[in-house]
Short mmCIF file of C-alpha atoms in Angstrom, two decimals:
data_model
loop_
_atom_site.label_atom_id
_atom_site.label_comp_id
_atom_site.label_asym_id
_atom_site.label_seq_id
_atom_site.Cartn_x
_atom_site.Cartn_y
_atom_site.Cartn_z
CA MET C 58 0.00 0.00 0.00
CA LYS C 59 1.31 3.44 -0.94
CA LYS C 60 1.17 6.24 1.57
CA GLU C 61 -1.32 8.24 -0.49
CA GLU C 62 -3.59 5.17 -0.68
CA VAL C 63 -3.93 4.93 3.10
CA PRO C 64 -7.71 5.05 3.58
CA GLN C 65 -9.17 8.11 5.25
CA ASP C 66 -12.81 7.04 5.32
CA LYS C 67 -15.28 8.10 7.93
CA GLY C 68 -15.45 5.31 10.47
CA ASN C 69 -16.16 4.36 14.03
CA LEU C 70 -12.81 5.78 15.08
CA SER C 71 -13.16 9.15 13.38
CA ASN C 72 -16.22 9.86 15.53
CA ILE C 73 -14.00 10.19 18.57
CA ASN C 74 -11.04 11.54 16.65
CA MET C 75 -8.97 8.40 17.02
CA LYS C 76 -6.56 7.42 14.28
CA GLU C 77 -4.75 4.17 13.76
CA LEU C 78 -1.22 3.73 12.57
CA VAL C 79 -0.49 1.75 9.42
CA TYR C 80 2.63 0.87 7.45
CA ALA C 81 2.83 2.11 3.87
CA THR C 82 5.47 2.92 1.26
CA ASP C 83 6.66 6.42 0.37
CA GLU C 84 7.34 7.77 -3.13
CA LYS C 85 10.74 5.97 -3.19
CA GLY C 86 9.11 2.67 -2.24
CA ASN C 87 10.56 2.66 1.28
CA TYR C 88 8.42 1.83 4.27
CA THR C 89 7.13 4.53 6.55
CA THR C 90 4.08 4.95 8.79
CA ALA C 91 0.89 6.92 8.28
CA LEU C 92 -2.30 7.55 10.20
CA SER C 93 -5.69 6.37 8.99
CA THR C 94 -9.08 7.61 10.15
CA GLY C 95 -10.85 4.46 9.04
CA TRP C 96 -11.60 2.15 6.17
CA GLU C 97 -15.03 1.40 4.76
CA PRO C 98 -14.85 -2.42 4.51
CA LYS C 99 -13.88 -2.50 8.19
CA THR C 100 -16.64 -0.12 9.19
CA ILE C 101 -19.20 -2.25 7.39
CA ALA C 102 -17.88 -5.43 8.99
CA LEU C 103 -18.09 -3.86 12.41
CA SER C 104 -21.57 -2.44 11.92
CA ASN C 105 -22.63 -5.85 10.62
CA SER C 106 -21.57 -7.33 13.98
CA ILE C 107 -23.30 -4.57 15.89
CA ASP C 108 -26.54 -5.16 13.94
CA GLU C 109 -26.24 -8.85 14.65
CA ILE C 110 -25.98 -8.13 18.36
CA SER C 111 -28.93 -5.70 18.30
CA GLU C 112 -31.00 -8.39 16.63
CA ARG C 113 -30.01 -10.94 19.25
CA ILE C 114 -30.91 -8.48 22.01
CA ALA C 115 -34.33 -7.81 20.44
CA VAL C 116 -35.05 -11.54 20.24
CA ALA C 117 -33.92 -12.05 23.83
CA LYS C 118 -36.13 -9.20 25.00
CA GLU C 119 -39.17 -10.75 23.36
CA GLN C 120 -38.40 -14.14 24.86
CA VAL C 121 -38.15 -12.68 28.34
CA GLU C 122 -41.41 -10.79 27.91
CA ASN C 123 -43.11 -13.99 26.75
CA ASN C 124 -41.72 -15.75 29.80
CA GLU C 125 -39.69 -18.15 27.67
CA ARG C 126 -36.37 -17.12 29.07
CA SER C 127 -35.07 -15.38 32.20
CA PRO C 128 -33.60 -11.86 32.32
CA ILE C 129 -30.15 -13.45 32.72
CA TYR C 130 -30.31 -14.44 29.08
CA TYR C 131 -31.26 -10.92 28.05
CA PHE C 132 -28.47 -9.25 30.01
CA MET C 133 -25.98 -11.76 28.66
CA GLU C 134 -26.81 -10.57 25.15
CA VAL C 135 -26.72 -6.91 26.20
CA SER C 136 -23.25 -7.46 27.66
CA ARG C 137 -22.14 -9.05 24.36
CA MET C 138 -21.35 -12.30 26.14
CA ASP C 139 -22.00 -15.89 25.21
CA LEU C 140 -22.56 -18.89 27.46
CA SER C 141 -18.89 -19.70 27.95
CA ILE C 142 -17.91 -16.11 28.76
CA LEU C 143 -20.80 -15.65 31.21
CA SER C 144 -20.07 -18.94 32.92
CA SER C 145 -16.44 -17.96 33.47
CA TYR C 146 -17.46 -14.56 34.85
CA VAL C 147 -19.84 -16.05 37.43
CA GLY C 148 -17.62 -19.06 38.09
CA MET C 149 -20.33 -21.66 37.48
CA TRP C 150 -20.66 -24.58 35.07
CA GLN C 151 -22.16 -23.86 31.68
CA TRP C 152 -25.04 -26.32 32.20
CA ARG C 153 -25.81 -24.54 35.46
CA VAL C 154 -25.92 -21.13 33.78
CA LYS C 155 -28.00 -22.54 30.96
CA ARG C 156 -30.51 -23.83 33.50
CA ASP C 157 -30.82 -20.31 34.93
CA PHE C 158 -31.97 -19.11 31.51
CA LYS C 159 -35.28 -20.80 32.34
CA PRO C 160 -37.76 -18.44 34.06
CA GLU C 161 -38.88 -21.06 36.60
CA ASN C 162 -35.28 -21.68 37.68
CA PHE C 163 -34.53 -18.00 37.79
CA LYS C 164 -37.33 -17.37 40.31
CA GLY C 165 -35.75 -19.79 42.76
CA LEU C 166 -32.26 -18.29 42.68
CA SER C 167 -30.82 -16.98 45.95
CA ASP C 168 -29.66 -13.38 46.29
CA LYS C 169 -26.10 -14.65 46.51
CA VAL C 170 -26.25 -16.22 43.06
CA LEU C 171 -28.19 -13.29 41.65
CA GLN C 172 -25.48 -10.98 42.94
CA LYS C 173 -22.89 -12.95 40.96
CA TYR C 174 -24.89 -12.46 37.79
CA ALA C 175 -25.51 -8.79 38.57
CA ASP C 176 -21.78 -8.24 39.08
CA ALA C 177 -20.99 -9.92 35.79
CA PHE C 178 -23.42 -7.63 33.98
CA ASP C 179 -22.37 -4.58 35.99
CA ILE C 180 -25.94 -3.88 37.14
CA SER C 181 -27.76 -4.00 40.49
CA ILE C 182 -29.67 -7.00 41.79
CA ASN C 183 -32.87 -4.96 41.50
CA GLU C 184 -32.38 -4.35 37.80
CA LEU C 185 -31.95 -8.06 37.33
CA LYS C 186 -35.01 -8.98 39.39
CA ASN C 187 -37.36 -6.30 38.06
CA PHE C 188 -36.90 -6.75 34.36
CA LYS C 189 -37.48 -3.61 32.37
CA THR C 190 -35.96 -2.91 29.00
CA ASN C 191 -35.57 0.63 28.00
CA MET S 128 4.14 8.54 40.88
CA GLN S 129 5.19 8.43 37.29
CA THR S 130 7.98 6.82 35.34
CA ASN S 131 9.76 8.68 32.53
CA PHE S 132 8.21 6.54 29.82
CA THR S 133 7.84 7.67 26.17
CA HIS S 134 4.75 6.60 24.26
CA HIS S 135 5.02 5.63 20.58
CA GLN S 136 1.97 4.61 18.59
CA SER S 137 2.11 1.26 16.80
CA ALA S 138 -0.02 -0.75 14.41
CA HIS S 139 -0.34 -3.80 16.64
CA CYS S 140 -0.59 -3.88 20.42
CA GLU S 141 1.85 -6.63 21.34
CA ASN S 142 4.61 -5.40 19.01
CA GLY S 143 4.04 -1.90 20.29
CA VAL S 144 4.29 -2.79 23.97
CA ALA S 145 7.44 -4.84 23.34
CA SER S 146 9.07 -2.11 21.26
CA ASN S 147 8.11 0.65 23.69
CA LEU S 148 9.30 -1.24 26.77
CA LEU S 149 12.61 -2.13 25.13
CA LYS S 150 13.17 1.42 23.93
CA HIS S 151 12.56 2.56 27.49
CA ASN S 152 15.25 0.13 28.61
CA GLY S 153 17.77 1.46 26.11
CA LEU S 154 17.37 -1.02 23.25
CA ASP S 155 16.26 0.84 20.14
CA ILE S 156 14.08 -1.59 18.24
CA SER S 157 11.30 -0.77 15.79
CA GLU S 158 7.86 -2.32 15.70
CA PRO S 159 8.48 -4.24 12.43
CA MET S 160 11.71 -5.66 13.93
CA VAL S 161 9.80 -6.93 16.97
CA PHE S 162 7.16 -8.43 14.72
CA GLY S 163 9.64 -10.13 12.38
CA ILE S 164 12.07 -11.50 14.96
CA GLY S 165 9.17 -12.57 17.19
CA SER S 166 7.56 -14.38 14.21
CA GLY S 167 4.27 -12.52 14.52
CA LEU S 168 2.95 -13.45 11.09
CA PHE S 169 0.76 -16.52 11.41
CA PHE S 170 -2.48 -18.07 10.27
CA VAL S 171 -4.68 -20.62 11.96
CA TYR S 172 -8.27 -21.65 11.31
CA LEU S 173 -10.18 -23.17 14.22
CA PRO S 174 -13.63 -24.16 12.92
CA PHE S 175 -14.56 -25.94 16.16
CA LEU S 176 -13.97 -22.79 18.21
CA LYS S 177 -16.62 -20.10 17.91
CA VAL S 178 -15.90 -16.42 18.54
CA ASN S 179 -18.91 -14.09 18.37
CA TYR S 180 -20.88 -17.01 16.93
CA ALA S 181 -18.50 -17.45 13.98
CA PRO S 182 -15.61 -19.88 13.41
CA ALA S 183 -12.35 -18.54 14.80
CA ILE S 184 -9.62 -17.43 12.44
CA SER S 185 -6.45 -16.12 13.98
CA TYR S 186 -3.84 -14.21 12.05
CA ARG S 187 -1.46 -14.10 15.00
CA PRO S 188 0.21 -16.56 17.37
CA LEU S 189 -0.95 -16.98 20.98
CA PRO S 190 -0.76 -13.81 23.10
CA GLY S 191 2.68 -13.28 24.60
CA GLN S 192 4.49 -15.42 22.04
CA ILE S 193 5.89 -12.58 19.93
CA PHE S 194 7.60 -10.97 22.91
CA ASN S 195 8.77 -14.32 24.31
CA LYS S 196 10.33 -15.43 21.04
CA LEU S 197 11.89 -12.01 20.53
CA ALA S 198 13.43 -12.16 24.01
CA LYS S 199 14.81 -15.64 23.49
CA ARG S 200 16.34 -14.73 20.13
CA LEU S 201 17.93 -11.51 21.37
CA GLY S 202 19.01 -12.95 24.71
CA LEU S 203 16.81 -10.67 26.83
CA LYS S 204 15.16 -11.69 30.05
CA ILE S 205 11.51 -10.87 30.62
CA LYS S 206 9.66 -11.39 33.85
CA ARG S 207 6.06 -12.55 33.51
CA GLN S 208 3.66 -12.85 36.42
CA LYS S 209 0.07 -14.00 36.74
CA PHE S 210 -1.97 -13.47 39.85
CA ALA S 211 -4.69 -15.33 41.70
CA SER S 212 -6.01 -12.26 43.50
CA GLU S 213 -6.68 -8.71 42.36
CA ALA S 214 -5.06 -7.30 45.52
CA ASN S 215 -1.75 -9.02 44.79
CA ALA S 216 -1.85 -7.95 41.16
CA THR S 217 -2.32 -4.31 42.20
CA LYS S 218 0.43 -4.58 44.81
CA ALA S 219 2.94 -5.96 42.31
CA LEU S 220 2.11 -3.28 39.74
CA ASP S 221 2.36 -0.46 42.30
CA HIS S 222 5.66 -1.86 43.50
CA ASN S 223 7.01 -1.73 39.94
CA LEU S 224 5.83 1.82 39.38
CA LYS S 225 7.47 2.89 42.65
CA ASN S 226 10.75 1.43 41.33
CA ASN S 227 10.39 3.30 38.03
CA ILE S 228 9.54 0.20 36.00
CA PRO S 229 6.81 0.76 33.37
CA SER S 230 5.04 -2.58 33.05
CA GLY S 231 3.28 -4.36 30.22
CA LEU S 232 -0.13 -5.87 30.93
CA GLN S 233 -2.34 -8.29 29.06
CA VAL S 234 -5.91 -7.03 29.33
CA GLY S 235 -9.47 -7.59 28.14
CA VAL S 236 -10.85 -5.03 25.70
CA TYR S 237 -14.47 -4.97 26.91
CA ASN S 238 -13.95 -2.55 29.80
CA LEU S 239 -11.40 -0.26 28.18
CA SER S 240 -13.40 2.94 28.61
CA TYR S 241 -11.29 4.96 26.17
CA PHE S 242 -12.25 2.72 23.22
CA PRO S 243 -15.36 3.62 21.20
CA ASP S 244 -18.35 1.54 22.22
CA GLU S 245 -18.35 -0.42 18.95
CA TYR S 246 -14.89 -1.76 19.70
CA ARG S 247 -15.79 -3.16 23.09
CA PHE S 248 -15.89 -6.91 22.72
CA HIS S 249 -14.85 -9.74 25.01
CA PHE S 250 -11.41 -10.07 23.51
CA ASN S 251 -8.68 -10.78 26.02
CA ALA S 252 -5.42 -10.60 24.12
CA HIS S 253 -4.87 -6.85 24.15
CA ASN S 254 -1.68 -5.33 25.54
CA LEU S 255 -0.82 -1.98 27.09
CA VAL S 256 1.77 -0.35 29.34
CA VAL S 257 1.10 1.24 32.72
CA TYR S 258 3.65 3.94 33.38
CA GLY S 259 2.29 5.78 36.40
CA LYS S 260 -0.37 6.16 39.04
CA THR S 261 -2.28 9.07 40.57
CA GLU S 262 -4.78 9.22 43.44
CA THR S 263 -7.61 8.07 41.22
CA ASP S 264 -6.12 6.82 37.95
CA TYR S 265 -3.46 4.70 36.35
CA LEU S 266 -1.51 6.32 33.50
CA ILE S 267 -1.84 4.15 30.42
CA SER S 268 0.17 3.94 27.23
CA ASP S 269 -1.96 1.91 24.84
CA PRO S 270 0.19 1.43 21.73
CA VAL S 271 -2.73 1.53 19.29
CA MET S 272 -3.77 4.97 20.57
CA GLU S 273 -2.19 8.17 19.30
CA ASN S 274 -1.70 9.57 22.80
CA VAL S 275 -1.44 8.33 26.36
CA THR S 276 -4.64 7.90 28.34
CA THR S 277 -5.89 6.86 31.78
CA LEU S 278 -8.04 4.25 33.49
CA THR S 279 -9.46 4.46 37.01
CA HIS S 280 -8.12 1.99 39.56
CA LYS S 281 -11.34 0.02 39.39
CA GLU S 282 -11.35 -0.07 35.56
CA LEU S 283 -7.78 -1.36 35.44
CA ASP S 284 -8.68 -4.10 37.92
CA LYS S 285 -11.54 -5.11 35.68
CA VAL S 286 -9.56 -5.30 32.44
CA ARG S 287 -6.73 -7.19 34.13
CA PHE S 288 -9.16 -9.78 35.43
CA ALA S 289 -11.42 -10.07 32.40
CA LYS S 290 -12.78 -13.59 31.97
CA GLY S 291 -13.34 -15.90 29.02
CA ALA S 292 -10.91 -17.32 26.44
CA PHE S 293 -7.28 -16.27 27.10
CA ALA S 294 -8.26 -14.69 30.43
CA PRO S 295 -5.26 -12.49 31.31
CA ARG S 296 -5.36 -13.30 35.05
CA GLY S 297 -3.66 -10.04 35.83
CA GLN S 298 -0.69 -10.90 33.66
CA MET S 299 2.16 -8.40 33.98
CA TYR S 300 5.51 -8.44 32.18
CA TYR S 301 8.64 -6.34 31.87
CA PRO S 302 12.24 -6.80 30.73
CA ILE S 303 14.65 -7.36 33.60
CA GLN S 304 17.89 -7.88 31.71
CA ILE S 305 19.18 -6.65 28.38
CA PRO S 306 22.66 -7.69 27.22
CA GLU S 307 25.12 -4.97 26.19
CA GLN S 308 25.66 -6.49 22.78
CA VAL S 309 22.62 -7.74 20.90
CA ASP S 310 23.09 -9.95 17.86
CA PHE S 311 20.35 -8.83 15.48
CA LYS S 312 21.65 -10.83 12.52
CA SER S 313 21.17 -14.31 13.92
CA ALA S 314 17.89 -13.28 15.59
CA ILE S 315 16.47 -12.09 12.26
CA VAL S 316 17.43 -15.35 10.55
CA LYS S 317 15.81 -17.38 13.34
CA GLY S 318 12.66 -15.26 13.19
CA ILE S 319 12.30 -15.61 9.43
CA LYS S 320 12.94 -19.37 9.52
CA ASN S 321 10.25 -19.77 12.15
CA THR S 322 7.70 -17.83 10.10
CA CYS S 323 8.49 -19.84 6.95
CA ARG S 324 8.06 -23.04 8.94
CA ASP S 325 4.70 -21.86 10.34
CA MET S 326 3.30 -20.64 7.04
CA LEU S 327 4.41 -23.76 5.14
CA ALA S 328 3.46 -26.17 7.94
CA PRO S 329 2.14 -29.54 6.76
CA MET S 330 -1.05 -29.09 8.77
CA PRO S 331 -4.45 -28.49 7.22
CA ILE S 332 -5.45 -25.62 9.52
CA ILE S 333 -2.17 -23.70 9.76
CA GLY S 334 -0.43 -21.26 7.43
CA VAL S 335 -0.91 -21.45 3.67
CA ARG S 336 -2.86 -24.70 3.98
CA GLY S 337 -5.12 -23.08 6.56
CA ILE S 338 -5.89 -20.24 4.14
CA ARG S 339 -6.80 -22.82 1.46
CA PHE S 340 -9.01 -24.62 3.96
CA VAL S 341 -10.91 -21.41 4.72
CA SER S 342 -11.29 -20.75 0.99
CA LYS S 343 -12.86 -24.19 0.62
CA GLN S 344 -15.19 -23.55 3.57
CA ILE S 345 -16.33 -20.18 2.20
CA ARG S 346 -17.78 -21.98 -0.82
CA LYS S 347 -19.79 -24.18 1.53
CA TRP S 348 -20.95 -21.52 3.98
CA PRO S 349 -23.99 -20.23 2.03
CA ILE S 350 -25.16 -23.74 1.15
CA LYS S 351 -24.62 -25.23 4.59
CA ASN S 352 -25.62 -22.29 6.78
CA GLY S 353 -27.73 -19.98 4.62
CA THR S 354 -26.67 -16.55 3.36
CA LYS S 355 -27.39 -14.71 6.58
CA LYS S 356 -24.98 -16.81 8.60
CA ALA S 357 -22.47 -16.95 5.76
CA ASN S 358 -22.45 -13.16 5.62
CA HIS S 359 -21.98 -12.96 9.36
CA TYR S 360 -19.03 -15.40 9.17
CA LEU S 361 -17.49 -13.33 6.40
CA ALA S 362 -17.91 -10.06 8.29
CA GLN S 363 -16.29 -11.64 11.35
CA MET S 364 -13.41 -12.83 9.21
CA VAL S 365 -12.77 -9.34 7.84
CA ARG S 366 -12.98 -7.91 11.35
CA MET S 367 -10.36 -10.29 12.68
CA GLN S 368 -8.30 -9.60 9.60
CA GLU S 369 -8.20 -5.83 9.51
CA GLU S 370 -9.15 -4.51 12.92
CA ILE S 371 -6.50 -2.37 14.62
CA GLY S 372 -3.56 -3.65 12.65
CA THR S 373 -4.15 -7.34 13.26
CA GLY S 374 -4.10 -9.85 10.47
CA GLY S 375 -4.35 -9.72 6.69
CA GLY S 376 -3.13 -6.64 4.86
CA GLY S 377 -1.92 -4.74 7.91
CA PHE S 378 0.32 -7.58 9.07
CA ARG S 379 1.77 -8.11 5.59
CA PHE S 380 2.80 -4.47 5.42
CA ILE S 381 4.50 -4.65 8.82
CA TYR S 382 6.28 -7.79 7.66
CA ALA S 383 7.36 -6.08 4.44
CA ALA S 384 8.73 -3.20 6.51
CA PHE S 385 10.62 -5.77 8.59
CA LEU S 386 12.13 -7.40 5.50
CA GLU S 387 13.24 -4.00 4.24
CA GLU S 388 14.98 -3.28 7.55
CA ALA S 389 16.42 -6.80 7.66
CA SER S 390 17.88 -6.50 4.17
CA LYS S 391 20.00 -3.56 5.38
CA ILE S 392 21.19 -5.32 8.54
CA LEU S 393 21.98 -8.60 6.78
CA GLU S 394 23.24 -6.74 3.67
CA ASN S 395 21.07 -8.96 1.56
CA LYS S 396 19.55 -7.24 -1.48
CA GLU S 397 17.27 -10.19 -2.16
CA LEU S 398 15.28 -9.47 1.02
CA GLU S 399 14.47 -6.00 -0.27
CA ASN S 400 12.92 -7.50 -3.40
CA LEU S 401 10.94 -9.90 -1.22
CA SER S 402 9.76 -6.94 0.84
CA LYS S 403 8.24 -5.50 -2.33
CA GLU S 404 6.57 -8.84 -3.12
CA MET S 405 5.11 -8.97 0.37
CA THR S 406 3.64 -5.50 -0.18
CA VAL S 407 1.87 -6.83 -3.27
CA ILE S 408 0.45 -9.74 -1.26
CA GLY S 409 -0.69 -7.27 1.42
CA ASP S 410 -2.60 -5.37 -1.24
CA LEU S 411 -4.23 -8.63 -2.33
CA TRP S 412 -5.49 -9.15 1.23
CA ARG S 413 -6.94 -5.66 1.18
CA ASP S 414 -8.67 -6.35 -2.14
CA PHE S 415 -10.11 -9.48 -0.59
CA ALA S 416 -11.50 -7.44 2.34
CA VAL S 417 -13.07 -4.96 -0.10
CA GLU S 418 -14.73 -7.74 -2.12
CA ALA S 419 -15.91 -9.55 1.01
CA SER S 420 -17.39 -6.35 2.41
CA ARG S 421 -19.37 -5.90 -0.81
CA VAL S 422 -20.85 -9.35 -0.33
CA TYR S 423 -22.17 -8.74 3.16
CA LYS S 424 -23.10 -5.15 2.48
CA ASN S 425 -25.38 -5.92 -0.45
CA ARG S 426 -26.50 -9.12 1.24
CA SER S 427 -26.17 -10.72 -2.14
CA THR S 428 -27.92 -14.07 -2.25
CA LYS S 429 -26.15 -15.56 -5.25
CA ALA S 430 -23.91 -18.47 -4.31
CA ASP S 431 -21.55 -17.30 -7.00
CA VAL S 432 -20.15 -14.33 -5.10
CA TYR S 433 -18.84 -16.67 -2.45
CA ASN S 434 -17.00 -18.64 -5.11
CA THR S 435 -15.47 -15.44 -6.43
CA ILE S 436 -14.00 -14.41 -3.09
CA ALA S 437 -13.00 -18.01 -2.34
CA ASP S 438 -11.00 -17.95 -5.58
CA GLN S 439 -9.43 -14.70 -4.49
CA LEU S 440 -8.37 -16.26 -1.20
CA LEU S 441 -7.02 -19.30 -2.98
CA TYR S 442 -4.89 -17.04 -5.16
CA ILE S 443 -3.50 -15.34 -2.04
CA ALA S 444 -2.62 -18.75 -0.58
CA ASP S 445 -0.77 -19.70 -3.78
CA GLN S 446 1.15 -16.44 -3.81
CA GLU S 447 2.11 -16.82 -0.16
CA GLU S 448 3.30 -20.37 -0.70
CA ILE S 449 5.60 -19.21 -3.50
CA PHE S 450 6.71 -16.28 -1.39
CA PHE S 451 7.63 -18.21 1.74
CA LYS S 452 9.43 -20.90 -0.24
CA LYS S 453 11.56 -18.16 -1.82
CA LEU S 454 12.15 -16.50 1.52
CA LYS S 455 13.24 -19.81 3.03
CA LYS S 456 15.80 -20.25 0.26
CA VAL S 457 17.16 -16.73 0.55
CA ILE S 458 17.74 -17.03 4.27
CA SER S 459 19.28 -20.51 4.42
#
């Protein structure tokens, strides 16, 4: 990549005025560094992931409202976690966490266990117990 | 307290931390040199491991390996510590700062408050340097950022003890011994040989063969998983490839810069030519990212587009195989 080809597209970084460093060649063909504000293919890839997550959150929200799944599942999606990440944050087996996705199991959880989940999601126990999504 | 540390921005975090820490300790070494000697160029496809609900593709070796290999090849000593408790991790870091030792940390990205929200994922192989502490904050030199920044005490605790794959467990590292005379020549040769071995490895998921494997899988993705999932897989692949200097094009350009520097040190003109060839391959990776992004942007449903980009990837694999075979010959 030549220095003048270093992409300066509007991206997620340019919003907060962050630039990344890239290696590129100067007019003599020797390597130098340049700053880039962003690159479109990357921005699209990232927004694709973000859309994917928003979709997952919307589905989770509906499932909790229909009493198909517990709020733990919803907050896991909001925190961009998956089962294995959540289980390592709360220090419990994956099958155990999976069981707590069920509303009937969730109701029986002690405050001690709920606190673990709340800490993992960085919310209060009340937010976890009184599920509201807005 | 604050150490007299100088921040330099880099393309990739682990190279940057290594280069910055060594510069601080009096060894002037560039980012491409760290990357080349530490054999940072790599490729592995792990279809059985899912990251963000897509098969994992890594363009880099395991976290910590670049610096470890670099140290071994240059005869440096690095101290690495992991901690069971947050209190001990904080104590060790504070102790270092008191003794004027800026320290490298492996951290999770999710709670790095200075990153834009879109970049906050549960990715645990990021590296940064802590070079000071105030009443409320730690002073942070994150090599992918233009300038130094800060994290509160609580935030630093959180990122040091992020959980999930490659959990850093408070990992802290810093050079403790640097020899007076460093033999760059033999280290460069060792680094290049290692990379050639990795990229030409006779394993289906590693190096050039790994790239071919992915190309084969891309053809199957839309048929096996439907276009929606196939597009998601592709977007994830491009993210891993091009985000903050890691992977495809970005890595090839750093490697080309390394070969250019190496050709001067080893007085080997052939390496300079190979540097130019690597630049061309880097551009191919970027073209691939552009094409792939068109596929998931337009949400094209034709199976054909997947074949087109799979062909493109196959071509890259062929070019890299030729390249690394040449490089191996030049260096031996």
